[in-house]
């Protein structure tokens, strides 16, 4: 999947954001819906699937291994699965584009199947380390030939039957946890993952919904997630809630642009994903949760967000796993707050689509924001509600969240912000800029 030509864009300050926003489907849940449906026996239907490039890479990979995946004219996706243990040998390399989630979770699936697969990706994904997944999957019997540093291109050979393990996560990572659990699906016996710090739990919820035998136990050492292997998954009707990571940009934009009043519908409010809402409310953001309900086993609400003055906080490090993807736009909120915000405990940001700590420090600094960089986060002295200076051309680093975060910064600037390449936004939120035009005066 080749990266498109760079698409620079200047985002200028505009009037307030007003109106109702319908989000794309949750990216994490969309990936899992396709994978688990592809392992079920029978046909599943998925409504609200995110149709961004990352999720489409997952769909293509599952098709290459035997699943039949089709999009209906009504936007509903039908997936005829091959059954656990039924993945086929792909004929060509699996091109993951920019999707780290696709790569790591599919590595878990393949680890306990008797097939060999080569993973490739774009320049950004090829810089991301895969060692944290290689290590536990290697213990289960999979064999890997990776590029230097445990990076893509990477070839792996699964083992069937694989060896069940008990694995304690050395870092909080839902992707690593999920990879091990997915390898355990086709492994005899019980595979266990111990997470000292809770991470997003979409895999556990959805696997149980498909009929896998999954248990979660809370202990003094953390959460112990166990899965019994050689499972048989039953097809499901899945409704994907709106992506809270996509909602984050509108929550911050409405909070910092005077006069704004937006309602974001159908936002996934899973407690393992809602850290940004907590942090923004600590800063004084005006965020109301409306019509709280459950959709497809996930808590959902509509969020009404109105402009409010923000105050600096020390972001509790324990929030990091539940808002790890939202830190870049939180840094934008901090730039407009009163006082010095300190956000630490987020060293995971160094190994995302880009080094998000360094990328945001550089971008915000170029826009006149006072930033101090730490290994595990940033300290930002805000303007107290005045616009940031802006007027800079900043690098997105092939990272969709950097691009969208700096677009929000442009809305709250004096001179606007030029992002050197906004094309990566298509990986997770293809309609982002159309939505921005629709709700800005």
XYZ file of C-alpha atoms in Angstrom:
441
model
C 0.000 0.000 0.000
C 1.976 3.008 -1.234
C 1.607 6.306 0.561
C -0.181 8.996 -1.482
C 1.482 12.250 -2.475
C 1.725 14.732 0.411
C -1.325 16.933 0.784
C -0.496 20.160 2.636
C -3.363 22.112 4.164
C -3.599 25.411 6.024
C -6.254 25.549 8.745
C -7.195 29.116 9.597
C -9.080 30.369 12.655
C -12.820 30.365 12.047
C -16.004 31.116 13.905
C -17.453 28.811 16.553
C -18.189 25.144 15.975
C -21.929 24.500 16.051
C -24.099 21.537 15.152
C -24.323 17.776 15.451
C -21.465 15.455 14.553
C -21.838 11.814 13.531
C -18.586 9.959 14.099
C -16.944 7.222 12.052
C -17.078 3.787 13.649
C -14.614 2.930 16.383
C -11.361 1.837 14.774
C -10.350 -0.640 17.477
C -13.742 -2.343 17.441
C -13.910 -2.343 13.621
C -10.607 -4.230 13.361
C -11.766 -6.836 15.855
C -15.216 -7.188 14.320
C -13.675 -8.157 10.976
C -11.123 -10.538 12.484
C -13.503 -12.354 14.820
C -16.213 -12.558 12.157
C -13.580 -14.017 9.842
C -12.959 -16.779 12.404
C -16.626 -17.563 13.050
C -18.491 -20.387 11.335
C -21.245 -18.727 9.304
C -22.050 -15.179 8.240
C -21.775 -12.129 10.486
C -23.124 -8.661 9.721
C -21.367 -5.474 10.800
C -23.121 -2.088 10.896
C -21.172 1.141 11.352
C -17.781 -0.262 10.370
C -15.086 2.375 9.998
C -14.185 2.450 6.309
C -10.766 4.034 6.758
C -7.557 2.708 5.222
C -6.392 0.931 8.394
C -9.564 -1.124 8.742
C -9.650 -1.884 5.024
C -6.123 -3.288 5.389
C -7.487 -5.718 7.985
C -10.342 -6.679 5.656
C -7.930 -7.330 2.779
C -5.684 -9.480 4.962
C -8.584 -11.588 6.243
C -9.784 -12.074 2.653
C -6.269 -13.161 1.668
C -6.535 -15.885 4.353
C -9.901 -17.232 3.225
C -12.649 -15.061 4.721
C -15.348 -13.730 2.385
C -15.916 -10.054 3.203
C -18.338 -7.874 1.268
C -19.906 -4.446 1.706
C -23.601 -4.221 0.929
C -25.199 -1.272 -0.845
C -26.772 -0.351 2.503
C -23.322 0.054 4.080
C -23.638 -3.153 6.101
C -20.675 -5.531 5.830
C -21.186 -9.290 5.521
C -18.398 -11.615 6.626
C -18.432 -15.369 6.002
C -15.805 -16.850 8.298
C -13.471 -19.822 7.940
C -13.668 -21.028 11.555
C -10.950 -20.988 14.209
C -8.025 -22.970 12.808
C -9.238 -22.478 9.241
C -7.050 -19.579 8.082
C -5.438 -20.293 4.724
C -1.939 -19.614 3.497
C -1.911 -16.124 1.908
C -0.507 -16.152 -1.618
C 1.230 -12.771 -1.313
C 2.564 -10.495 1.406
C -0.004 -8.856 3.684
C 0.258 -5.095 3.134
C -0.734 -3.372 6.381
C -0.311 0.171 5.124
C -0.106 2.355 8.247
C -1.973 0.044 10.630
C -0.085 -1.165 13.677
C -3.274 -2.644 15.138
C -3.867 -4.775 12.042
C -0.294 -6.003 12.092
C -0.023 -6.954 15.748
C -3.442 -8.569 16.063
C -3.074 -10.539 12.834
C 0.322 -11.744 14.018
C -1.503 -13.152 17.026
C -4.084 -14.917 14.849
C -1.465 -16.449 12.583
C 0.799 -17.550 15.466
C -1.332 -20.634 16.187
C -2.137 -21.547 12.568
C 0.148 -23.720 10.382
C 0.784 -20.978 7.847
C 3.559 -18.561 6.897
C 2.875 -14.884 6.279
C 4.942 -11.848 5.386
C 3.871 -8.434 6.681
C 4.792 -5.213 4.920
C 3.743 -1.611 5.552
C 4.339 2.009 4.676
C 7.357 4.040 5.798
C 5.747 4.985 9.109
C 4.631 1.472 10.059
C 8.006 0.045 9.025
C 9.647 2.142 11.762
C 7.439 0.746 14.525
C 8.888 -2.033 16.710
C 7.094 -5.366 16.748
C 9.338 -7.005 19.356
C 6.763 -6.624 22.124
C 4.474 -8.975 20.165
C 7.208 -11.216 18.785
C 8.413 -12.100 22.281
C 5.218 -13.676 23.717
C 4.150 -15.205 20.389
C 7.612 -16.742 20.107
C 7.069 -18.373 23.489
C 3.926 -19.948 22.052
C 5.938 -21.468 19.224
C 5.726 -18.995 16.359
C 8.940 -18.293 14.465
C 9.905 -14.851 13.124
C 12.333 -13.367 10.626
C 12.135 -9.613 11.073
C 13.999 -6.589 9.785
C 16.575 -5.045 12.148
C 15.004 -3.851 15.379
C 12.084 -6.275 15.071
C 10.465 -4.173 12.362
C 8.673 -4.749 9.052
C 9.059 -6.311 6.561
C 8.604 -9.389 8.739
C 7.908 -13.038 7.988
C 6.358 -15.337 10.563
C 5.603 -19.044 10.667
C 2.801 -20.143 12.949
C 2.772 -23.354 14.982
C -0.223 -25.670 15.303
C -0.753 -26.773 17.961
C 0.830 -23.806 19.696
C 1.826 -23.754 23.371
C -0.452 -22.026 25.897
C 1.349 -19.506 28.086
C 0.769 -17.205 31.032
C 2.140 -13.792 30.114
C 2.481 -10.638 32.198
C 2.458 -7.485 30.083
C 5.698 -5.536 30.646
C 3.999 -2.387 29.307
C 0.329 -1.453 29.152
C -0.661 -2.470 25.614
C -4.065 -3.636 24.433
C -2.475 -4.728 21.154
C -0.028 -7.098 22.858
C -2.741 -8.437 25.164
C -5.045 -9.022 22.206
C -2.336 -10.691 20.114
C -1.695 -13.261 22.842
C -5.411 -13.894 23.405
C -5.994 -14.326 19.668
C -3.118 -16.806 19.463
C -4.772 -18.603 22.374
C -8.006 -19.025 20.400
C -6.513 -21.922 18.410
C -4.194 -23.225 21.142
C -5.106 -26.250 23.282
C -5.646 -25.441 26.947
C -5.817 -22.084 28.737
C -3.822 -19.016 27.689
C -3.580 -16.224 30.262
C -2.555 -12.592 30.092
C -1.890 -10.596 33.250
C -2.115 -6.825 32.864
C -0.888 -4.836 35.892
C -2.486 -1.705 34.389
C -5.908 -2.100 32.707
C -6.022 -1.430 28.942
C -8.925 -1.207 26.495
C -10.973 -4.364 26.805
C -12.712 -4.606 23.420
C -11.113 -7.980 22.651
C -12.373 -9.628 25.836
C -15.875 -8.218 25.411
C -16.212 -9.159 21.758
C -14.618 -12.599 22.031
C -17.103 -13.485 24.766
C -19.907 -12.179 22.555
C -18.777 -14.515 19.760
C -18.908 -17.464 22.157
C -15.278 -17.871 23.221
C -14.723 -19.000 26.813
C -13.127 -15.891 28.310
C -12.807 -14.989 31.978
C -11.522 -11.820 33.649
C -10.333 -11.849 37.249
C -9.275 -8.797 39.233
C -6.354 -9.547 41.591
C -3.769 -7.624 43.577
C -1.361 -8.195 40.670
C -3.792 -6.770 38.104
C -6.397 -8.169 35.729
C -5.977 -11.801 34.658
C -7.641 -12.534 31.315
C -7.930 -16.230 30.446
C -9.116 -17.826 27.218
C -9.765 -21.496 26.503
C -8.396 -22.538 23.160
C -9.796 -24.540 20.267
C -12.857 -22.317 20.434
C -15.792 -22.302 18.048
C -17.014 -18.780 17.322
C -20.631 -18.173 16.320
C -21.544 -15.467 13.784
C -22.889 -12.205 15.188
C -24.808 -9.039 14.341
C -22.406 -6.242 15.335
C -23.103 -2.531 15.677
C -19.905 -0.498 15.939
C -20.182 2.596 18.180
C -18.641 5.943 17.253
C -14.896 6.221 17.785
C -14.005 8.094 21.015
C -10.559 8.839 19.581
C -12.240 10.656 16.690
C -14.591 12.448 19.094
C -11.532 13.773 20.927
C -10.738 16.349 18.243
C -14.226 17.851 18.395
C -14.267 17.825 22.203
C -11.070 19.869 22.313
C -11.978 22.127 19.384
C -15.358 23.007 20.887
C -13.759 23.568 24.286
C -11.149 26.065 23.036
C -12.964 27.971 20.259
C -15.197 30.655 21.848
C -18.929 30.359 21.205
C -18.788 26.676 20.251
C -21.638 24.277 21.061
C -21.592 20.827 19.452
C -23.290 17.504 20.090
C -21.300 14.394 19.173
C -23.587 11.398 18.753
C -23.082 7.717 19.507
C -19.684 8.063 21.244
C -18.209 4.856 22.657
C -17.806 5.446 26.411
C -15.981 2.268 27.413
C -14.183 3.107 30.675
C -10.901 1.849 29.200
C -11.179 4.501 26.458
C -12.718 7.500 28.259
C -9.625 9.004 29.869
C -9.703 12.185 27.773
C -13.236 13.022 28.924
C -12.014 12.693 32.515
C -8.931 14.849 31.875
C -10.851 17.587 30.045
C -13.484 17.729 32.777
C -10.664 18.096 35.327
C -9.509 21.103 33.285
C -12.987 22.650 33.421
C -14.403 21.523 30.072
C -18.183 21.683 29.704
C -19.027 18.139 28.547
C -22.475 16.667 29.204
C -23.212 12.966 28.665
C -26.685 12.509 27.179
C -28.799 9.403 26.519
C -26.358 6.947 28.063
C -27.054 3.473 26.684
C -25.476 0.210 25.529
C -24.871 -0.659 21.858
C -23.430 -4.025 20.870
C -22.189 -4.672 24.404
C -20.391 -1.318 24.619
C -21.481 1.740 26.675
C -22.405 4.687 24.429
C -23.582 8.277 24.958
C -24.135 11.514 23.065
C -21.761 14.252 24.237
C -22.698 17.935 24.255
C -19.564 20.095 24.422
C -19.589 23.872 24.863
C -16.750 26.360 25.004
C -15.357 26.826 28.510
C -12.179 28.313 29.999
C -9.669 25.569 30.729
C -7.237 25.418 33.646
C -3.943 23.555 33.800
C -3.744 20.226 35.601
C -1.264 17.497 36.333
C -2.673 14.684 34.234
C -2.879 11.549 36.425
C -0.461 9.008 34.886
C -2.952 6.237 35.575
C -5.189 7.759 32.898
C -2.568 7.083 30.211
C -3.806 3.656 29.027
C -7.378 4.968 28.640
C -6.360 7.995 26.547
C -3.056 7.056 24.945
C -4.198 7.988 21.424
C -5.717 11.258 22.629
C -2.583 12.824 24.126
C -1.705 14.838 20.993
C -5.013 16.716 21.054
C -4.868 16.999 24.862
C -1.571 18.859 24.326
C -3.495 21.306 22.129
C -6.053 21.826 24.907
C -3.214 22.464 27.352
C -1.818 25.115 24.985
C -5.010 27.151 25.452
C -5.418 26.552 29.208
C -4.520 28.856 32.086
C -1.267 27.742 33.699
C 1.201 24.882 33.221
C -0.187 21.452 32.385
C 2.053 18.461 33.048
C 1.273 15.179 31.274
C 3.654 12.336 32.025
C 3.593 8.548 32.210
C 2.946 8.283 28.478
C 6.236 6.911 27.115
C 4.151 4.651 24.840
C 3.674 7.756 22.660
C 7.270 7.408 21.500
C 6.440 4.263 19.467
C 3.131 5.148 17.855
C 2.702 6.056 14.162
C 5.308 8.697 14.978
C 7.159 9.761 18.107
C 4.121 11.733 19.215
C 5.872 13.415 22.122
C 8.642 14.835 19.928
C 6.305 15.582 17.015
C 3.852 17.580 19.129
C 6.606 19.363 21.053
C 8.140 20.518 17.775
C 4.835 21.447 16.146
C 3.438 23.376 19.115
C 6.779 25.053 19.751
C 6.833 26.281 16.148
C 3.398 27.819 16.799
C 4.664 29.821 19.761
C 3.600 27.500 22.573
C 5.897 27.105 25.595
C 6.714 23.386 25.755
C 9.049 21.315 27.931
C 9.720 17.790 26.716
C 10.268 14.766 28.950
C 10.955 11.181 27.994
C 7.408 10.260 28.989
C 5.401 13.378 28.168
C 5.235 17.167 27.989
C 4.728 20.191 30.194
C 2.866 22.981 28.398
C 2.278 26.541 29.558
C -1.014 27.690 28.102
C -2.247 31.049 26.864
C -5.114 31.330 29.332
C -7.639 31.173 26.540
C -6.014 33.571 24.093
C -5.260 32.170 20.625
C -1.855 30.611 20.119
C 0.374 32.446 17.642
C 0.377 29.872 14.850
C 1.763 30.929 11.495
C 3.964 27.837 11.198
C 4.266 24.918 8.799
C 4.369 21.754 10.887
C 5.172 18.129 10.079
C 2.508 15.449 10.532
C 5.160 12.700 10.384
C 2.739 10.459 8.416
C 0.617 10.384 11.597
C -3.130 10.958 11.324
C -3.493 12.087 14.937
C -0.713 14.666 14.651
C -2.353 16.042 11.502
C -5.820 16.345 13.076
C -4.484 17.716 16.361
C -2.585 20.484 14.612
C -5.675 21.240 12.510
C -7.509 21.876 15.793
C -4.597 24.086 16.869
C -5.079 26.098 13.671
C -8.701 26.813 14.636
C -7.494 28.315 17.918
C -4.595 30.352 16.489
C -3.983 33.926 15.336
C -2.362 33.107 12.013
C -3.482 29.587 11.197
C -1.403 26.416 11.002
C -0.176 24.672 7.859
C 0.112 20.892 8.154
C 2.620 19.550 5.624
C 0.601 16.405 4.862
C -2.978 15.643 5.915
C -3.377 12.574 3.688
C -2.763 10.184 6.645
C -6.085 11.352 8.105
C -7.759 8.931 5.664
C -6.440 6.006 7.729
C -8.955 6.675 10.511
C -11.278 9.598 9.674
C -11.758 10.164 5.934
C -14.564 12.734 6.491
C -12.715 14.826 9.094
C -12.165 17.950 7.028
C -15.614 17.791 5.419
C -17.083 17.631 8.926
C -14.908 20.568 9.989
C -16.231 22.679 7.103
C -19.817 21.705 7.958
C -19.741 22.728 11.634
C -17.532 25.827 11.481
C -19.201 29.200 10.870
